[in-house]
Amino acid sequence: MENVVDVLIVGAGISGLTTALGLHRLGIQSLVLESSEELRITGFALSLWTNGWKALDAVGIGDSLRQIHDELDGIITTSMISGDKTSELSFPAPEEGGVRCVRRKFLLEYLAKELPSGTIKFSSKVVSIEESGLLKLVHLADGTLIKTKVLIGCDGVNSVVAKWLGFKAPAFTGRCAVRGCLQLKSNHNFEPKMSQFVGEGVRAGIIPCDDKTLYWFFTWTPSAEEKEMEENPGKLKQLVLSKLGEMPDAARAVIEETEISCFQPAALRYRPPWEFMWGNIVKGNVCVAGDALHPMTPDLGQGGCAALEDGVVLARCIAEALLKKPSSQDEKAEREQHEQLETGLRKYAAERKWRSIELIGTAYMVGRMQQSSGVFAKFMRDKILSQFLVGLLLRNAKFDCGKLTPSL
């Protein structure tokens, strides 16, 4: 069976669905392939800063998500070694949604429900990609063949499309993370702030999503012995609890009360910035976005925001090409549109290349500094660099991906 579509998006994650919704708002139909049987909601929640809300507003779902997630007004950092607060910063007056911790499930569902029925095709695993004249021919595991004018890889850190473009597999940082979400029947009584805890080579955080839901994370560099515990959720939970040091009892209780099934380790991977210097974000009518483009450590809280930015910029650039009327109606029109699409994708790559390099590099540096060990390193982190590190979070949140409407 062979289908032909204008825009084929691989992956129904944040970047894939944002791109599809952006195109839909501009009157362009796309098809989204998702290998899973349903939307993937791993990760539980994510921080959305001002730049992320600007992107959500551009595709028209920002207000709906604001209504079900509480606004945060600051960030507090506490030492797990001494139990002392090392820094506290209030967020500036809210703009475009402020800062909120958004449940991934709700974000994906709100994006998906705005799309026309049939836009997402589940249980659709891409196995290979071929050239077919001006089109790309995509082979699925079930034997389906799809030809497309534009192929967009939003298929995560193990992206088939990124591999086709020549990118290497993302590098392992040596660090791992465990994430969870605790839903209570009554108010949790936590302040509307990000609570961050740093210790001897470990880092943790607790962030309210709403008045009854708390998202938490824990990152560390596992030893060879600890890696063996990662296959056992019960042992992994005990390992995490044993490393929390002088974390306040109320915060520790959040992790203690989380179901054991949530304790699944995730290796933290990133794309080295220098790969962008000789790698191909775009090749002809093929490109990548989201984690397929810029996998990064979670230390800036910008992975999801960057994926939303990608979707808006990509939809705008593709629309500029597809909505332009060809100068002729003969066989040259197809070639002309193909060239316009290539130009649009190169424009997208130019906009996203340096932004990706900055976010990946900054996140990696911040993670190393915050999860440092040793007396001198801890002194520098807690007494000198803590305000600087928090300032980096705010600086990267000022980015504006622009409106959705293309300039035709």
Short mmCIF file of C-alpha atoms in Angstrom, two decimals:
data_model
loop_
_atom_site.label_atom_id
_atom_site.label_comp_id
_atom_site.label_asym_id
_atom_site.label_seq_id
_atom_site.Cartn_x
_atom_site.Cartn_y
_atom_site.Cartn_z
CA MET A 1 0.00 0.00 0.00
CA GLU A 2 1.42 3.41 -1.03
CA ASN A 3 0.26 6.84 0.14
CA VAL A 4 1.38 10.32 -0.94
CA VAL A 5 1.36 13.26 1.51
CA ASP A 6 2.71 16.81 1.49
CA VAL A 7 4.26 16.71 4.97
CA LEU A 8 5.19 13.57 6.88
CA ILE A 9 6.20 13.90 10.54
CA VAL A 10 7.83 10.98 12.32
CA GLY A 11 7.04 11.03 16.05
CA ALA A 12 3.99 12.28 17.98
CA GLY A 13 5.98 13.93 20.75
CA ILE A 14 6.11 17.61 21.64
CA SER A 15 7.95 18.84 18.54
CA GLY A 16 6.03 16.59 16.15
CA LEU A 17 2.57 17.57 17.40
CA THR A 18 3.49 21.26 17.66
CA THR A 19 4.70 21.24 14.05
CA ALA A 20 1.53 19.45 12.91
CA LEU A 21 -0.71 21.87 14.80
CA GLY A 22 1.19 24.89 13.49
CA LEU A 23 0.74 23.63 9.93
CA HIS A 24 -2.94 22.93 10.58
CA ARG A 25 -3.46 26.50 11.85
CA LEU A 26 -1.98 27.67 8.54
CA GLY A 27 -4.23 25.42 6.45
CA ILE A 28 -1.67 22.74 5.66
CA GLN A 29 -2.41 19.07 6.29
CA SER A 30 0.24 16.69 7.60
CA LEU A 31 0.47 13.06 8.64
CA VAL A 32 2.13 12.16 11.95
CA LEU A 33 3.54 8.64 12.40
CA GLU A 34 3.85 7.33 15.96
CA SER A 35 5.47 3.96 16.63
CA SER A 36 3.63 3.50 19.94
CA GLU A 37 0.00 2.42 20.25
CA GLU A 38 -0.87 5.71 22.01
CA LEU A 39 0.66 9.05 22.96
CA ARG A 40 3.92 8.63 24.88
CA ILE A 41 3.73 10.30 28.30
CA THR A 42 7.06 9.21 29.81
CA GLY A 43 8.79 11.95 31.78
CA PHE A 44 5.69 12.90 33.80
CA ALA A 45 6.12 16.69 33.62
CA LEU A 46 8.34 19.46 32.31
CA SER A 47 9.13 23.07 33.14
CA LEU A 48 7.73 25.58 30.68
CA TRP A 49 9.37 28.99 30.78
CA THR A 50 8.33 32.21 29.04
CA ASN A 51 9.76 31.07 25.69
CA GLY A 52 7.72 27.87 25.82
CA TRP A 53 4.50 29.75 26.54
CA LYS A 54 5.13 32.08 23.60
CA ALA A 55 5.30 29.02 21.35
CA LEU A 56 2.11 27.54 22.86
CA ASP A 57 0.34 30.85 22.36
CA ALA A 58 1.48 30.86 18.74
CA VAL A 59 -0.34 27.56 18.10
CA GLY A 60 -3.32 28.59 20.20
CA ILE A 61 -3.34 26.35 23.28
CA GLY A 62 -1.44 28.41 25.86
CA ASP A 63 -4.49 29.68 27.73
CA SER A 64 -6.03 26.21 28.09
CA LEU A 65 -2.89 24.83 29.71
CA ARG A 66 -2.42 27.83 31.99
CA GLN A 67 -5.82 27.19 33.53
CA ILE A 68 -4.80 23.77 34.88
CA HIS A 69 -1.22 24.49 35.99
CA ASP A 70 -0.12 26.84 38.78
CA GLU A 71 2.27 29.70 38.12
CA LEU A 72 5.60 29.54 39.98
CA ASP A 73 7.11 32.65 41.50
CA GLY A 74 10.70 31.65 42.26
CA ILE A 75 13.37 29.04 42.80
CA ILE A 76 15.04 27.99 46.06
CA THR A 77 18.29 26.01 46.19
CA THR A 78 19.17 24.04 49.33
CA SER A 79 22.27 22.01 50.18
CA MET A 80 21.65 18.32 50.88
CA ILE A 81 24.93 18.30 52.79
CA SER A 82 24.24 21.03 55.35
CA GLY A 83 20.50 21.49 54.93
CA ASP A 84 21.09 25.23 54.48
CA LYS A 85 19.48 27.36 51.81
CA THR A 86 22.19 28.50 49.37
CA SER A 87 20.15 30.80 47.13
CA GLU A 88 16.65 32.11 46.49
CA LEU A 89 15.46 33.99 43.44
CA SER A 90 12.08 35.45 42.63
CA PHE A 91 10.97 35.32 39.03
CA PRO A 92 10.29 38.68 37.39
CA ALA A 93 6.74 39.87 36.68
CA PRO A 94 5.04 37.18 34.59
CA GLU A 95 5.09 37.52 30.83
CA GLU A 96 3.40 35.22 28.34
CA GLY A 97 2.45 32.66 31.01
CA GLY A 98 5.30 32.97 33.48
CA VAL A 99 6.90 29.71 34.64
CA ARG A 100 4.83 26.58 35.24
CA CYS A 101 5.43 22.85 35.58
CA VAL A 102 3.22 21.21 32.96
CA ARG A 103 2.23 17.57 32.97
CA ARG A 104 3.44 15.98 29.76
CA LYS A 105 0.23 13.97 29.39
CA PHE A 106 -1.90 17.11 29.31
CA LEU A 107 0.46 18.93 26.94
CA LEU A 108 0.38 16.12 24.38
CA GLU A 109 -3.36 15.60 24.72
CA TYR A 110 -4.11 19.30 24.24
CA LEU A 111 -1.91 19.43 21.15
CA ALA A 112 -3.42 16.25 19.71
CA LYS A 113 -7.08 17.13 20.25
CA GLU A 114 -6.69 20.30 18.17
CA LEU A 115 -5.60 18.25 15.14
CA PRO A 116 -8.05 16.90 12.55
CA SER A 117 -9.11 13.28 13.01
CA GLY A 118 -6.71 10.89 11.32
CA THR A 119 -3.68 13.19 11.53
CA ILE A 120 -1.87 10.80 13.90
CA LYS A 121 -1.27 7.24 12.73
CA PHE A 122 -0.32 5.03 15.69
CA SER A 123 1.62 1.73 15.61
CA SER A 124 3.57 3.07 12.63
CA LYS A 125 7.27 2.32 12.94
CA VAL A 126 9.61 3.69 10.27
CA VAL A 127 12.22 1.16 9.17
CA SER A 128 13.90 2.85 6.21
CA ILE A 129 13.97 5.96 4.02
CA GLU A 130 14.70 6.14 0.29
CA GLU A 131 14.95 8.76 -2.43
CA SER A 132 12.11 8.75 -4.97
CA GLY A 133 12.73 11.55 -7.43
CA LEU A 134 11.83 14.82 -5.70
CA LEU A 135 10.02 12.89 -2.97
CA LYS A 136 11.12 10.72 -0.07
CA LEU A 137 9.84 7.15 0.17
CA VAL A 138 9.30 6.00 3.76
CA HIS A 139 8.94 2.28 4.57
CA LEU A 140 6.95 1.23 7.63
CA ALA A 141 7.29 -2.03 9.54
CA ASP A 142 3.82 -3.17 8.43
CA GLY A 143 4.78 -2.87 4.76
CA THR A 144 3.13 0.51 4.15
CA LEU A 145 4.96 2.89 1.80
CA ILE A 146 4.49 6.64 2.08
CA LYS A 147 5.80 9.23 -0.36
CA THR A 148 6.20 12.76 0.93
CA LYS A 149 7.31 16.21 -0.23
CA VAL A 150 8.74 16.97 3.23
CA LEU A 151 10.02 14.50 5.84
CA ILE A 152 10.44 15.73 9.42
CA GLY A 153 12.10 13.59 12.08
CA CYS A 154 10.68 14.26 15.55
CA ASP A 155 11.40 10.73 16.68
CA GLY A 156 13.50 11.35 19.76
CA VAL A 157 17.05 10.56 20.83
CA ASN A 158 17.14 7.31 18.83
CA SER A 159 15.88 9.03 15.69
CA VAL A 160 15.78 7.03 12.46
CA VAL A 161 15.65 10.28 10.49
CA ALA A 162 18.65 11.80 12.30
CA LYS A 163 20.61 8.64 11.52
CA TRP A 164 19.62 8.96 7.85
CA LEU A 165 20.90 12.55 7.91
CA GLY A 166 24.25 11.30 9.21
CA PHE A 167 24.05 12.29 12.88
CA LYS A 168 25.77 10.02 15.38
CA ALA A 169 23.88 8.53 18.31
CA PRO A 170 23.70 11.02 21.23
CA ALA A 171 26.57 10.77 23.70
CA PHE A 172 26.06 9.45 27.24
CA THR A 173 26.99 11.98 29.93
CA GLY A 174 27.68 9.33 32.58
CA ARG A 175 24.69 10.65 34.56
CA CYS A 176 21.26 9.13 35.06
CA ALA A 177 17.91 10.47 36.20
CA VAL A 178 14.82 9.17 37.94
CA ARG A 179 11.59 11.16 37.68
CA GLY A 180 8.22 10.83 39.32
CA CYS A 181 4.90 12.49 39.96
CA LEU A 182 2.91 12.36 43.19
CA GLN A 183 -0.81 13.06 43.07
CA LEU A 184 -2.51 13.73 46.39
CA LYS A 185 -6.17 13.83 47.36
CA SER A 186 -5.68 17.04 49.33
CA ASN A 187 -3.53 20.17 49.03
CA HIS A 188 0.22 19.45 49.20
CA ASN A 189 0.98 22.78 50.97
CA PHE A 190 4.19 23.40 49.01
CA GLU A 191 4.94 26.99 48.03
CA PRO A 192 4.56 27.84 44.31
CA LYS A 193 8.33 27.64 43.82
CA MET A 194 10.88 25.34 42.25
CA SER A 195 12.74 23.62 45.10
CA GLN A 196 16.20 22.44 44.10
CA PHE A 197 18.53 20.35 46.27
CA VAL A 198 22.23 19.79 45.55
CA GLY A 199 24.58 17.38 47.25
CA GLU A 200 27.74 15.33 46.85
CA GLY A 201 27.52 14.49 43.14
CA VAL A 202 23.70 14.44 43.19
CA ARG A 203 20.89 16.86 42.42
CA ALA A 204 17.15 16.71 43.07
CA GLY A 205 14.13 18.93 42.70
CA ILE A 206 10.44 19.18 43.54
CA ILE A 207 8.07 21.37 41.52
CA PRO A 208 4.31 21.84 42.01
CA CYS A 209 2.14 21.35 38.91
CA ASP A 210 -1.08 22.32 40.67
CA ASP A 211 -2.35 22.32 44.26
CA LYS A 212 -2.47 18.51 44.45
CA THR A 213 0.28 17.36 42.08
CA LEU A 214 4.06 17.43 42.62
CA TYR A 215 6.70 16.55 40.05
CA TRP A 216 10.15 15.51 41.25
CA PHE A 217 13.48 14.50 39.75
CA PHE A 218 16.77 13.05 40.96
CA THR A 219 20.04 12.91 38.99
CA TRP A 220 23.32 11.24 39.88
CA THR A 221 26.35 9.52 38.44
CA PRO A 222 25.91 5.80 39.18
CA SER A 223 28.81 3.59 40.18
CA ALA A 224 29.24 0.18 38.57
CA GLU A 225 27.54 -1.43 41.58
CA GLU A 226 24.64 1.02 41.46
CA LYS A 227 24.04 0.35 37.77
CA GLU A 228 23.07 -3.21 38.71
CA MET A 229 20.27 -1.81 40.92
CA GLU A 230 18.70 0.06 38.01
CA GLU A 231 16.87 -3.06 36.87
CA ASN A 232 15.08 -3.36 40.21
CA PRO A 233 12.63 -0.47 40.94
CA GLY A 234 12.49 -1.34 44.66
CA LYS A 235 16.26 -1.23 45.08
CA LEU A 236 16.47 1.89 42.92
CA LYS A 237 13.98 3.67 45.19
CA GLN A 238 16.03 2.78 48.26
CA LEU A 239 19.18 3.98 46.49
CA VAL A 240 17.60 7.34 45.70
CA LEU A 241 16.31 7.76 49.27
CA SER A 242 19.76 6.91 50.66
CA LYS A 243 21.35 9.78 48.70
CA LEU A 244 19.01 12.58 49.78
CA GLY A 245 21.18 13.64 52.73
CA GLU A 246 19.77 16.59 54.68
CA MET A 247 16.80 17.13 52.39
CA PRO A 248 13.85 18.48 54.44
CA ASP A 249 11.38 15.85 55.63
CA ALA A 250 8.46 17.25 53.64
CA ALA A 251 10.45 17.05 50.41
CA ARG A 252 11.81 13.58 51.20
CA ALA A 253 8.25 12.37 51.85
CA VAL A 254 7.26 13.25 48.27
CA ILE A 255 9.77 10.74 46.91
CA GLU A 256 9.03 8.18 49.61
CA GLU A 257 5.30 8.22 48.83
CA THR A 258 5.76 7.82 45.07
CA GLU A 259 4.80 4.40 43.70
CA ILE A 260 7.70 2.03 43.07
CA SER A 261 6.68 1.60 39.42
CA CYS A 262 7.80 5.20 38.77
CA PHE A 263 11.39 4.38 39.65
CA GLN A 264 12.81 3.79 36.19
CA PRO A 265 16.30 5.14 35.38
CA ALA A 266 16.93 7.24 32.29
CA ALA A 267 20.44 7.72 30.91
CA LEU A 268 21.09 11.43 30.29
CA ARG A 269 22.32 11.95 26.74
CA TYR A 270 23.22 14.96 24.64
CA ARG A 271 24.39 15.86 21.16
CA PRO A 272 27.88 17.39 21.35
CA PRO A 273 27.64 20.98 20.05
CA TRP A 274 30.49 20.49 17.58
CA GLU A 275 28.35 17.97 15.64
CA PHE A 276 26.24 20.90 14.48
CA MET A 277 29.31 22.35 12.77
CA TRP A 278 29.58 19.52 10.27
CA GLY A 279 26.29 17.65 10.73
CA ASN A 280 23.19 18.18 8.60
CA ILE A 281 20.09 19.50 10.33
CA VAL A 282 18.59 19.56 6.85
CA LYS A 283 19.35 17.57 3.72
CA GLY A 284 17.16 18.47 0.75
CA ASN A 285 13.56 18.04 1.89
CA VAL A 286 14.40 16.21 5.14
CA CYS A 287 15.04 17.73 8.59
CA VAL A 288 14.89 16.94 12.31
CA ALA A 289 13.43 18.71 15.36
CA GLY A 290 13.04 18.23 19.11
CA ASP A 291 15.18 15.56 20.76
CA ALA A 292 16.06 14.17 17.34
CA LEU A 293 17.86 17.47 16.72
CA HIS A 294 19.09 18.70 20.10
CA PRO A 295 19.00 16.06 22.87
CA MET A 296 20.24 17.83 25.99
CA THR A 297 20.55 17.26 29.71
CA PRO A 298 17.57 18.51 31.76
CA ASP A 299 19.57 21.00 33.83
CA LEU A 300 18.15 24.13 32.17
CA GLY A 301 14.59 22.84 31.98
CA GLN A 302 14.59 23.87 28.31
CA GLY A 303 14.24 20.60 26.39
CA GLY A 304 10.46 20.83 26.07
CA CYS A 305 10.52 24.58 25.44
CA ALA A 306 13.07 24.14 22.64
CA ALA A 307 10.89 21.43 21.05
CA LEU A 308 7.92 23.84 21.08
CA GLU A 309 10.09 26.55 19.50
CA ASP A 310 11.19 24.09 16.79
CA GLY A 311 7.57 23.30 15.93
CA VAL A 312 6.55 26.93 15.49
CA VAL A 313 9.61 27.90 13.43
CA LEU A 314 9.38 24.76 11.29
CA ALA A 315 5.66 25.17 10.56
CA ARG A 316 6.25 28.79 9.58
CA CYS A 317 9.14 27.97 7.26
CA ILE A 318 7.31 25.09 5.55
CA ALA A 319 4.16 27.19 5.11
CA GLU A 320 6.15 29.93 3.40
CA ALA A 321 7.07 27.37 0.73
CA LEU A 322 3.82 25.42 0.38
CA LEU A 323 1.51 28.46 0.37
CA LYS A 324 3.42 30.26 -2.38
CA LYS A 325 1.76 29.96 -5.75
CA PRO A 326 4.09 28.52 -8.41
CA SER A 327 4.93 30.80 -11.32
CA SER A 328 3.83 28.12 -13.81
CA GLN A 329 1.35 25.25 -13.95
CA ASP A 330 3.43 22.75 -15.94
CA GLU A 331 5.93 20.14 -14.78
CA LYS A 332 8.27 22.92 -13.70
CA ALA A 333 5.87 23.82 -10.88
CA GLU A 334 6.75 20.66 -8.96
CA ARG A 335 10.47 21.41 -9.21
CA GLU A 336 9.87 25.03 -8.19
CA GLN A 337 7.92 24.01 -5.09
CA HIS A 338 10.62 21.48 -4.17
CA GLU A 339 13.26 24.21 -4.34
CA GLN A 340 11.07 26.51 -2.22
CA LEU A 341 10.72 23.76 0.38
CA GLU A 342 14.47 23.23 0.48
CA THR A 343 14.93 26.97 0.96
CA GLY A 344 12.36 26.97 3.76
CA LEU A 345 14.08 24.10 5.56
CA ARG A 346 17.48 25.77 5.23
CA LYS A 347 15.94 28.87 6.80
CA TYR A 348 14.66 26.71 9.67
CA ALA A 349 18.11 25.17 10.14
CA ALA A 350 19.75 28.60 10.21
CA GLU A 351 17.32 29.77 12.91
CA ARG A 352 17.69 26.70 15.10
CA LYS A 353 21.39 25.80 14.77
CA TRP A 354 22.91 28.34 17.16
CA ARG A 355 19.97 28.22 19.54
CA SER A 356 20.49 24.45 19.83
CA ILE A 357 24.23 24.82 20.35
CA GLU A 358 23.69 27.39 23.12
CA LEU A 359 21.08 25.34 24.98
CA ILE A 360 22.98 22.04 24.79
CA GLY A 361 26.27 23.59 25.88
CA THR A 362 24.76 25.64 28.69
CA ALA A 363 22.69 22.73 30.03
CA TYR A 364 25.73 20.45 30.06
CA MET A 365 27.84 23.04 31.89
CA VAL A 366 25.12 23.82 34.45
CA GLY A 367 24.61 20.12 35.15
CA ARG A 368 28.30 19.54 35.74
CA MET A 369 28.57 22.52 38.06
CA GLN A 370 25.43 21.78 40.07
CA GLN A 371 26.24 18.09 40.45
CA SER A 372 29.90 18.68 41.32
CA SER A 373 31.68 17.02 44.21
CA GLY A 374 34.75 17.92 46.24
CA VAL A 375 35.23 20.67 48.83
CA PHE A 376 36.39 23.40 46.45
CA ALA A 377 33.77 22.62 43.81
CA LYS A 378 30.98 22.65 46.39
CA PHE A 379 32.20 25.97 47.80
CA MET A 380 32.23 27.56 44.34
CA ARG A 381 28.78 26.17 43.53
CA ASP A 382 27.05 27.05 46.80
CA LYS A 383 28.69 30.38 47.67
CA ILE A 384 29.69 31.97 44.38
CA LEU A 385 27.99 30.42 41.36
CA SER A 386 24.48 29.70 42.63
CA GLN A 387 23.03 33.10 41.66
CA PHE A 388 24.86 32.98 38.32
CA LEU A 389 23.42 29.55 37.52
CA VAL A 390 19.88 30.62 38.31
CA GLY A 391 20.41 33.70 36.16
CA LEU A 392 21.23 31.43 33.21
CA LEU A 393 17.79 29.85 33.53
CA LEU A 394 16.09 33.23 33.19
CA ARG A 395 18.31 34.44 30.35
CA ASN A 396 17.53 31.44 28.16
CA ALA A 397 13.81 31.85 28.85
CA LYS A 398 13.75 35.27 27.15
CA PHE A 399 14.04 33.79 23.67
CA ASP A 400 11.12 34.49 21.31
CA CYS A 401 10.51 32.04 18.44
CA GLY A 402 8.15 34.52 16.78
CA LYS A 403 4.60 34.28 15.51
CA LEU A 404 3.27 31.45 13.40
CA THR A 405 2.17 33.53 10.40
CA PRO A 406 4.67 33.24 7.53
CA SER A 407 5.81 36.15 5.37
CA LEU A 408 4.61 35.35 1.87
#
